[in-house]
XYZ file of C-alpha atoms in Angstrom:
499
model
C 41.229 -9.474 -6.717
C 43.755 -11.774 -5.082
C 46.475 -14.004 -6.447
C 46.788 -17.737 -5.981
C 49.929 -19.780 -6.551
C 50.670 -23.367 -5.575
C 53.471 -24.258 -7.955
C 56.250 -24.794 -5.379
C 56.981 -26.575 -2.118
C 56.846 -23.330 -0.123
C 53.119 -22.811 -0.790
C 51.539 -21.248 2.293
C 49.792 -23.736 4.598
C 50.862 -26.335 1.994
C 47.813 -25.323 -0.057
C 48.717 -22.095 -1.898
C 49.863 -18.501 -1.547
C 47.416 -15.600 -1.737
C 48.018 -11.828 -1.540
C 51.787 -12.373 -1.535
C 53.871 -15.492 -2.148
C 56.234 -16.957 0.405
C 58.958 -16.587 -2.259
C 58.354 -12.814 -2.330
C 56.323 -12.637 -5.545
C 53.609 -9.982 -5.205
C 50.038 -10.102 -6.485
C 50.543 -8.087 -9.699
C 53.533 -10.219 -10.726
C 51.756 -13.491 -9.976
C 48.669 -12.490 -11.932
C 50.670 -11.202 -14.877
C 52.598 -14.478 -14.950
C 49.278 -16.305 -15.301
C 48.558 -14.055 -18.283
C 52.000 -14.741 -19.726
C 51.240 -18.467 -19.704
C 47.875 -17.691 -21.307
C 49.417 -15.694 -24.151
C 52.089 -18.385 -24.643
C 49.263 -20.872 -25.125
C 47.795 -18.559 -27.775
C 51.101 -18.419 -29.629
C 51.365 -22.200 -29.459
C 47.834 -22.774 -30.743
C 48.827 -21.183 -34.047
C 52.434 -22.414 -34.050
C 51.295 -26.023 -33.520
C 48.844 -25.817 -36.404
C 51.454 -24.181 -38.634
C 54.018 -26.856 -37.814
C 51.661 -29.604 -38.906
C 51.733 -27.928 -42.318
C 55.519 -27.722 -42.353
C 55.845 -24.049 -41.293
C 57.888 -22.972 -38.301
C 59.354 -19.817 -36.799
C 62.343 -20.059 -34.435
C 61.351 -16.778 -32.792
C 58.028 -18.259 -31.698
C 59.802 -21.320 -30.302
C 62.215 -19.178 -28.306
C 59.477 -16.934 -26.939
C 57.391 -19.817 -25.602
C 60.414 -21.381 -23.891
C 61.456 -18.067 -22.333
C 57.899 -17.193 -21.320
C 57.437 -20.484 -19.474
C 60.852 -20.266 -17.803
C 60.119 -16.679 -16.714
C 57.166 -17.955 -14.660
C 59.167 -20.617 -12.783
C 59.530 -19.971 -9.050
C 62.260 -17.444 -8.100
C 63.011 -16.173 -11.611
C 61.224 -12.933 -12.543
C 59.733 -10.807 -9.748
C 59.424 -7.620 -11.810
C 55.781 -7.001 -12.783
C 56.669 -4.400 -15.418
C 59.008 -6.837 -17.198
C 56.338 -9.555 -17.125
C 53.749 -7.131 -18.554
C 56.190 -6.311 -21.345
C 56.565 -10.027 -22.095
C 52.770 -10.402 -22.236
C 52.520 -7.659 -24.851
C 55.471 -9.073 -26.770
C 53.663 -12.404 -26.780
C 50.504 -10.834 -28.144
C 52.498 -9.413 -31.046
C 54.145 -12.751 -31.691
C 50.777 -14.472 -31.592
C 49.740 -12.308 -34.550
C 52.918 -13.433 -36.298
C 52.088 -17.051 -35.499
C 48.584 -16.604 -36.882
C 49.974 -15.179 -40.123
C 52.427 -18.083 -40.350
C 49.573 -20.555 -39.970
C 47.238 -18.826 -42.396
C 49.983 -18.534 -45.022
C 50.720 -22.233 -44.611
C 47.021 -23.011 -45.072
C 46.898 -20.873 -48.194
C 49.921 -22.691 -49.584
C 48.262 -26.043 -48.911
C 44.871 -24.974 -50.254
C 43.221 -25.379 -46.828
C 40.782 -23.229 -44.884
C 42.405 -22.135 -41.611
C 40.875 -22.906 -38.208
C 39.760 -20.005 -36.025
C 40.759 -21.171 -32.540
C 39.340 -19.238 -29.608
C 40.457 -18.889 -26.014
C 44.108 -17.813 -25.724
C 44.352 -17.497 -29.513
C 41.765 -14.713 -29.549
C 42.502 -12.928 -26.261
C 43.314 -9.203 -26.441
C 45.613 -7.634 -23.814
C 44.596 -4.373 -22.147
C 46.555 -1.235 -22.950
C 47.495 -0.401 -19.335
C 49.129 -2.641 -16.726
C 46.422 -2.251 -14.064
C 43.650 -3.427 -16.414
C 45.950 -6.081 -17.833
C 46.428 -7.513 -14.362
C 42.666 -7.654 -13.809
C 42.328 -9.747 -16.956
C 44.216 -12.525 -15.187
C 41.184 -13.384 -13.031
C 39.510 -15.071 -15.981
C 42.492 -17.277 -16.881
C 44.261 -17.953 -13.575
C 44.382 -21.044 -11.405
C 41.310 -20.190 -9.341
C 39.174 -19.812 -12.469
C 40.452 -23.104 -13.830
C 39.759 -24.927 -10.562
C 36.252 -23.506 -10.451
C 35.600 -24.658 -14.017
C 37.295 -28.059 -13.906
C 37.383 -29.113 -10.262
C 40.485 -29.620 -8.161
C 41.497 -33.002 -9.578
C 41.378 -32.197 -13.276
C 42.791 -28.711 -12.746
C 45.532 -30.301 -10.650
C 46.432 -32.662 -13.486
C 46.426 -29.760 -15.931
C 48.824 -27.871 -13.701
C 51.013 -30.946 -13.236
C 51.427 -30.885 -17.025
C 51.996 -27.127 -17.061
C 54.596 -27.238 -14.296
C 56.388 -30.086 -16.037
C 56.504 -27.927 -19.180
C 57.844 -24.993 -17.163
C 60.642 -27.132 -15.768
C 61.407 -28.529 -19.204
C 61.513 -24.967 -20.565
C 64.240 -24.113 -18.045
C 66.436 -26.930 -19.360
C 65.602 -26.085 -22.982
C 66.527 -22.447 -22.393
C 69.936 -23.442 -20.986
C 70.532 -25.504 -24.135
C 69.363 -22.722 -26.465
C 71.773 -20.301 -24.783
C 74.569 -22.660 -25.815
C 73.256 -22.872 -29.382
C 71.681 -26.318 -29.073
C 68.087 -27.134 -29.966
C 65.961 -29.877 -31.434
C 63.014 -29.561 -33.788
C 61.022 -32.391 -32.214
C 61.234 -31.081 -28.660
C 60.528 -27.468 -29.618
C 57.466 -28.625 -31.554
C 56.281 -30.519 -28.489
C 56.090 -27.355 -26.384
C 53.521 -25.972 -28.837
C 51.651 -29.269 -29.030
C 51.406 -29.610 -25.256
C 50.330 -25.995 -24.650
C 47.712 -26.320 -27.398
C 46.507 -29.524 -25.693
C 46.135 -27.674 -22.375
C 43.721 -25.174 -23.927
C 41.160 -27.966 -24.284
C 39.192 -29.966 -21.736
C 40.442 -33.526 -21.272
C 39.684 -36.338 -18.862
C 42.057 -37.675 -16.224
C 43.389 -40.462 -18.449
C 44.325 -38.076 -21.261
C 45.930 -35.612 -18.844
C 47.927 -38.366 -17.163
C 49.079 -39.555 -20.567
C 50.229 -36.039 -21.454
C 52.091 -35.740 -18.146
C 53.986 -38.941 -18.916
C 54.779 -37.713 -22.428
C 56.197 -34.544 -20.908
C 58.468 -36.760 -18.821
C 59.622 -38.617 -21.926
C 60.335 -35.417 -23.838
C 62.053 -33.864 -20.822
C 64.526 -36.747 -20.866
C 65.318 -35.807 -24.487
C 65.709 -32.153 -23.491
C 68.099 -33.091 -20.674
C 70.093 -35.174 -23.147
C 70.358 -32.128 -25.436
C 71.495 -29.973 -22.521
C 73.976 -32.614 -21.380
C 75.482 -32.639 -24.869
C 75.559 -28.837 -24.915
C 77.455 -28.749 -21.618
C 79.897 -31.569 -22.321
C 80.655 -30.620 -25.938
C 81.270 -27.016 -24.887
C 83.094 -27.469 -21.588
C 84.187 -31.126 -21.556
C 82.928 -34.025 -19.455
C 83.063 -33.316 -15.712
C 85.912 -34.988 -13.822
C 86.219 -35.603 -10.075
C 87.478 -32.340 -8.589
C 88.065 -31.114 -5.037
C 86.420 -27.705 -4.528
C 87.539 -25.326 -1.833
C 84.632 -24.157 0.377
C 86.582 -21.624 2.438
C 87.662 -18.188 1.169
C 91.001 -16.936 -0.119
C 92.186 -13.305 0.174
C 91.176 -10.752 -2.441
C 88.364 -9.022 -4.301
C 85.557 -11.379 -5.206
C 82.421 -12.167 -7.206
C 79.828 -14.783 -6.282
C 77.872 -16.345 -9.158
C 74.716 -18.375 -8.591
C 72.249 -20.235 -10.794
C 72.650 -22.737 -13.630
C 73.980 -20.860 -16.658
C 77.497 -22.126 -17.410
C 77.850 -19.733 -20.345
C 77.413 -16.788 -17.976
C 80.121 -18.225 -15.736
C 82.398 -18.757 -18.727
C 81.941 -15.147 -19.853
C 82.483 -13.849 -16.320
C 85.711 -15.831 -15.962
C 87.010 -14.495 -19.273
C 86.170 -10.903 -18.325
C 87.723 -11.137 -14.847
C 90.958 -12.797 -15.983
C 93.914 -10.681 -14.865
C 91.829 -8.331 -12.706
C 92.804 -9.931 -9.407
C 89.144 -10.795 -8.751
C 88.449 -14.277 -7.372
C 85.265 -15.994 -8.568
C 83.204 -18.244 -6.284
C 80.202 -20.370 -7.174
C 77.036 -20.601 -5.113
C 74.163 -23.073 -5.024
C 73.506 -24.902 -8.291
C 76.635 -23.411 -9.887
C 78.813 -25.683 -7.699
C 79.082 -28.502 -10.331
C 80.802 -26.059 -12.733
C 84.103 -26.813 -10.986
C 84.148 -30.276 -12.572
C 84.120 -29.059 -16.202
C 87.661 -28.995 -17.687
C 87.220 -25.807 -19.745
C 85.888 -23.905 -16.744
C 88.213 -25.236 -14.063
C 91.250 -24.186 -16.153
C 90.713 -20.635 -14.870
C 92.869 -20.287 -11.731
C 90.685 -17.508 -10.353
C 87.678 -19.879 -10.134
C 88.808 -20.500 -6.577
C 85.952 -22.285 -4.841
C 82.357 -22.424 -3.691
C 80.916 -20.060 -1.122
C 77.803 -20.843 0.870
C 75.219 -23.532 0.420
C 71.729 -23.715 -1.105
C 69.487 -20.950 -2.432
C 67.349 -20.590 0.700
C 70.339 -19.517 2.804
C 71.343 -16.688 0.485
C 70.160 -13.821 2.671
C 72.579 -14.743 5.428
C 75.355 -15.828 3.056
C 75.058 -12.891 0.640
C 75.070 -10.395 3.502
C 78.385 -11.843 4.709
C 79.961 -12.066 1.238
C 82.330 -9.077 0.776
C 81.964 -8.719 -2.999
C 79.548 -8.536 -5.948
C 76.868 -11.169 -6.585
C 75.498 -12.313 -9.974
C 72.229 -14.246 -10.323
C 72.078 -16.080 -13.654
C 68.881 -18.154 -13.502
C 66.234 -18.921 -10.905
C 66.852 -19.072 -7.129
C 66.860 -15.347 -6.287
C 65.173 -14.260 -3.053
C 64.217 -10.710 -2.073
C 67.599 -9.002 -1.582
C 68.163 -7.399 1.801
C 69.155 -3.754 2.069
C 72.658 -4.547 3.353
C 73.649 -6.164 0.060
C 70.986 -4.883 -2.403
C 73.410 -2.673 -4.340
C 75.879 -5.535 -4.791
C 73.438 -7.932 -6.489
C 73.040 -8.077 -10.277
C 70.692 -10.119 -12.449
C 71.076 -11.377 -16.002
C 69.147 -13.485 -18.501
C 65.528 -14.049 -17.474
C 66.102 -13.244 -13.790
C 64.732 -9.925 -12.545
C 64.004 -8.114 -9.298
C 62.663 -4.529 -9.211
C 65.454 -2.049 -8.576
C 68.372 -4.398 -9.215
C 70.778 -3.660 -12.064
C 70.058 -6.072 -14.919
C 73.078 -7.008 -17.049
C 72.548 -7.667 -20.763
C 74.652 -8.954 -23.665
C 76.941 -10.698 -21.155
C 78.736 -7.446 -20.409
C 79.605 -7.966 -16.755
C 81.537 -4.723 -16.324
C 79.018 -3.385 -13.737
C 79.535 -6.549 -11.680
C 83.319 -6.245 -11.954
C 83.193 -2.576 -10.939
C 81.121 -3.424 -7.856
C 83.559 -6.198 -6.926
C 86.548 -3.860 -7.163
C 84.746 -1.325 -4.970
C 83.926 -3.951 -2.308
C 86.393 -4.940 0.425
C 86.898 -8.591 -0.569
C 88.159 -11.265 1.786
C 91.041 -10.062 3.996
C 92.622 -13.455 4.658
C 92.551 -17.204 4.081
C 89.959 -19.284 5.834
C 90.936 -22.746 7.107
C 91.202 -24.908 3.991
C 88.383 -27.409 3.446
C 87.256 -29.082 0.221
C 84.376 -31.157 -1.086
C 84.364 -33.437 -4.138
C 82.267 -32.800 -7.267
C 82.350 -34.007 -10.869
C 80.967 -37.544 -10.676
C 78.835 -37.275 -13.801
C 78.209 -40.326 -15.943
C 81.608 -40.476 -17.661
C 83.477 -40.377 -14.361
C 81.237 -42.937 -12.675
C 81.115 -45.297 -15.644
C 84.902 -45.154 -15.942
C 84.929 -46.700 -12.478
C 82.108 -49.131 -13.310
C 84.292 -52.263 -13.500
C 85.539 -51.621 -9.957
C 82.016 -50.795 -8.748
C 80.621 -53.984 -10.305
C 83.439 -56.008 -8.728
C 82.638 -54.546 -5.301
C 78.925 -55.230 -5.726
C 79.559 -58.838 -6.755
C 81.893 -59.264 -3.792
C 79.214 -57.959 -1.437
C 81.294 -54.938 -0.452
C 78.795 -52.496 -1.981
C 75.309 -53.679 -1.109
C 73.105 -50.748 -2.063
C 72.944 -47.381 -3.825
C 70.896 -44.506 -2.468
C 70.128 -41.589 -4.782
C 69.376 -38.692 -2.426
C 68.551 -35.847 -4.771
C 66.321 -32.944 -5.602
C 65.803 -29.339 -4.565
C 66.607 -28.029 -1.117
C 64.049 -26.004 0.816
C 63.453 -23.983 3.943
C 61.193 -26.202 6.032
C 62.792 -27.676 9.189
C 61.556 -31.203 8.393
C 64.047 -31.280 5.504
C 66.608 -32.325 8.105
C 65.237 -35.750 7.198
C 67.642 -35.821 4.255
C 70.661 -35.084 6.441
C 69.649 -37.750 8.925
C 68.973 -40.242 6.150
C 72.420 -39.707 4.633
C 74.052 -40.128 8.036
C 72.197 -43.409 8.583
C 73.038 -44.953 5.208
C 74.952 -48.200 5.963
C 78.735 -48.100 5.529
C 78.526 -50.733 2.775
C 76.364 -48.455 0.614
C 77.071 -45.609 -1.822
C 75.181 -42.294 -1.926
C 74.564 -40.625 -5.292
C 73.360 -37.039 -5.140
C 72.382 -34.237 -7.497
C 70.756 -30.775 -7.408
C 70.933 -28.429 -4.428
C 69.509 -30.962 -1.962
C 73.122 -32.148 -1.598
C 73.863 -29.164 0.639
C 72.033 -30.923 3.453
C 74.947 -33.349 3.778
C 77.750 -32.775 1.237
C 80.171 -31.379 3.831
C 79.942 -34.508 5.973
C 82.640 -37.159 5.809
C 81.485 -40.449 4.286
C 84.806 -42.110 3.450
C 85.192 -44.655 0.644
C 84.837 -48.332 -0.202
C 88.186 -49.550 -1.556
C 88.824 -46.248 -3.308
C 85.249 -45.574 -4.465
C 83.947 -42.507 -2.581
C 80.753 -43.259 -0.682
C 79.337 -39.876 -1.728
C 79.251 -39.254 -5.487
C 78.058 -35.770 -6.490
C 76.584 -36.134 -9.985
C 75.838 -32.416 -10.442
C 72.851 -30.130 -11.020
C 69.199 -31.095 -11.262
C 69.550 -31.361 -15.047
C 72.263 -33.946 -14.414
C 69.437 -36.325 -13.579
C 70.196 -37.413 -17.135
C 73.616 -38.585 -15.949
C 72.024 -40.454 -13.053
C 69.654 -42.232 -15.447
C 72.509 -43.196 -17.773
C 74.480 -44.569 -14.814
C 71.501 -46.647 -13.705
C 70.884 -47.956 -17.231
C 74.557 -48.891 -17.658
C 74.682 -50.706 -14.304
C 71.473 -52.575 -15.106
C 72.980 -53.691 -18.415
C 76.173 -54.793 -16.684
C 74.213 -56.909 -14.226
C 71.899 -58.312 -16.909
C 68.763 -56.868 -15.324
C 66.519 -53.805 -15.524
C 66.764 -50.562 -13.593
C 63.943 -51.472 -11.232
C 65.818 -54.602 -10.171
C 68.995 -52.759 -9.180
C 69.879 -52.398 -5.483
C 68.910 -48.730 -5.829
C 66.597 -46.559 -3.751
C 65.552 -43.018 -4.674
C 64.981 -40.446 -1.950
C 63.634 -37.390 -3.737
C 62.981 -33.864 -2.482
C 61.331 -31.183 -4.566
C 60.996 -27.426 -4.535
C 59.833 -26.104 -7.893
C 58.896 -26.934 -11.455
C 62.193 -28.397 -12.636
C 61.753 -31.049 -9.967
C 58.297 -31.755 -11.404
C 59.841 -32.232 -14.848
C 62.491 -34.569 -13.437
C 59.842 -36.548 -11.537
C 57.830 -37.028 -14.719
């Protein structure tokens, strides 16, 4: 039996990975992740039916979100942990069935007996469990449905996976929404059926609509908890002392780490998608959040090897750790790699201990900063000046160069594009694609920086709000703005943002 995975931009030969993924995911893990999606569908088949009768279970909602996020590229590489999630899901599916049948009894209705994922039984041992994936994986679906329809089904699934990542970040901060959580179950139940291209396309577009709501929930969770980002210079060269590098998207993990390292003499640096954290007032108040180290996720092997401290991975983006820094890397949340220490309950004492035992930076590097924090509040505060410059012909165009960075050499296109943007134009950027050009000097137009870093990929919501506000100010629609979008993608969150 062989695996097949084509859910990210790295897919081998641009068609799909077999035997082992380019990201480092092995065959057992890949196949078990297919089963995890299958069992999540089974949970949702019952949960969706129960919800239509007014019955819900927050534990089922949380499981489906976490299960989908766990299968996103570069999150969970530990086959044993995925197998455990599959069995947990099977138990929760029984709970979902009972919820549905009780709701039917209360309403005087005869319950449905859905098949497929709702009736699947997991094997007792991991080896047999993995073999069960052959019947439910991508290759089986393509054989049954053909490449086009299976491709549309997976477009929907990958959009849901990306949306689950954003929903999980919001749930961690105590924010949720009944309508969007219900939609996960509805959409997964839908994907257990056989639909034509029109219906699948319609579902994909609905996923895009709901993802915008999810990003709004996450935006509120971030800004209500940590304040609205403000323009902030971020040091990108080291300072002397013991150090921890934190990567990923989870601001609550960063907050907890900063609280636990206060007064220890440890300096905290962000990496990759954690860079925008420096713009949040309640995070930047910590003086030992000293800067950003390194660039995007795909450069971590070189950058982590050179970092003289402990490293914490909070969400997706982990690559196979090299031996020369393996014992200094820790995972938390849904991230996992076999053999790495996994931190739970936000107790980062193992990370702190490793940092204190590491050499740290011996001296200052030459000081250099980059600007972050141009989320919607900051940009819209400057809107009158921006509108004045547009009307005067001094700003003629906006280019949104955003998305996920990647390893392929032809991604230099984004650097070259940014360098060739006319001097009378402004560049908006978000997600880790910014690392292709965010250390270049672009100058300003009468005080408005020509490069405005909006934030993470989930800050696409901010970009949309900026575009809507500018369209309203100019009395037009978004499509009529002098705005071009240059989008790169890597994994399923980019699919969700695209939709």
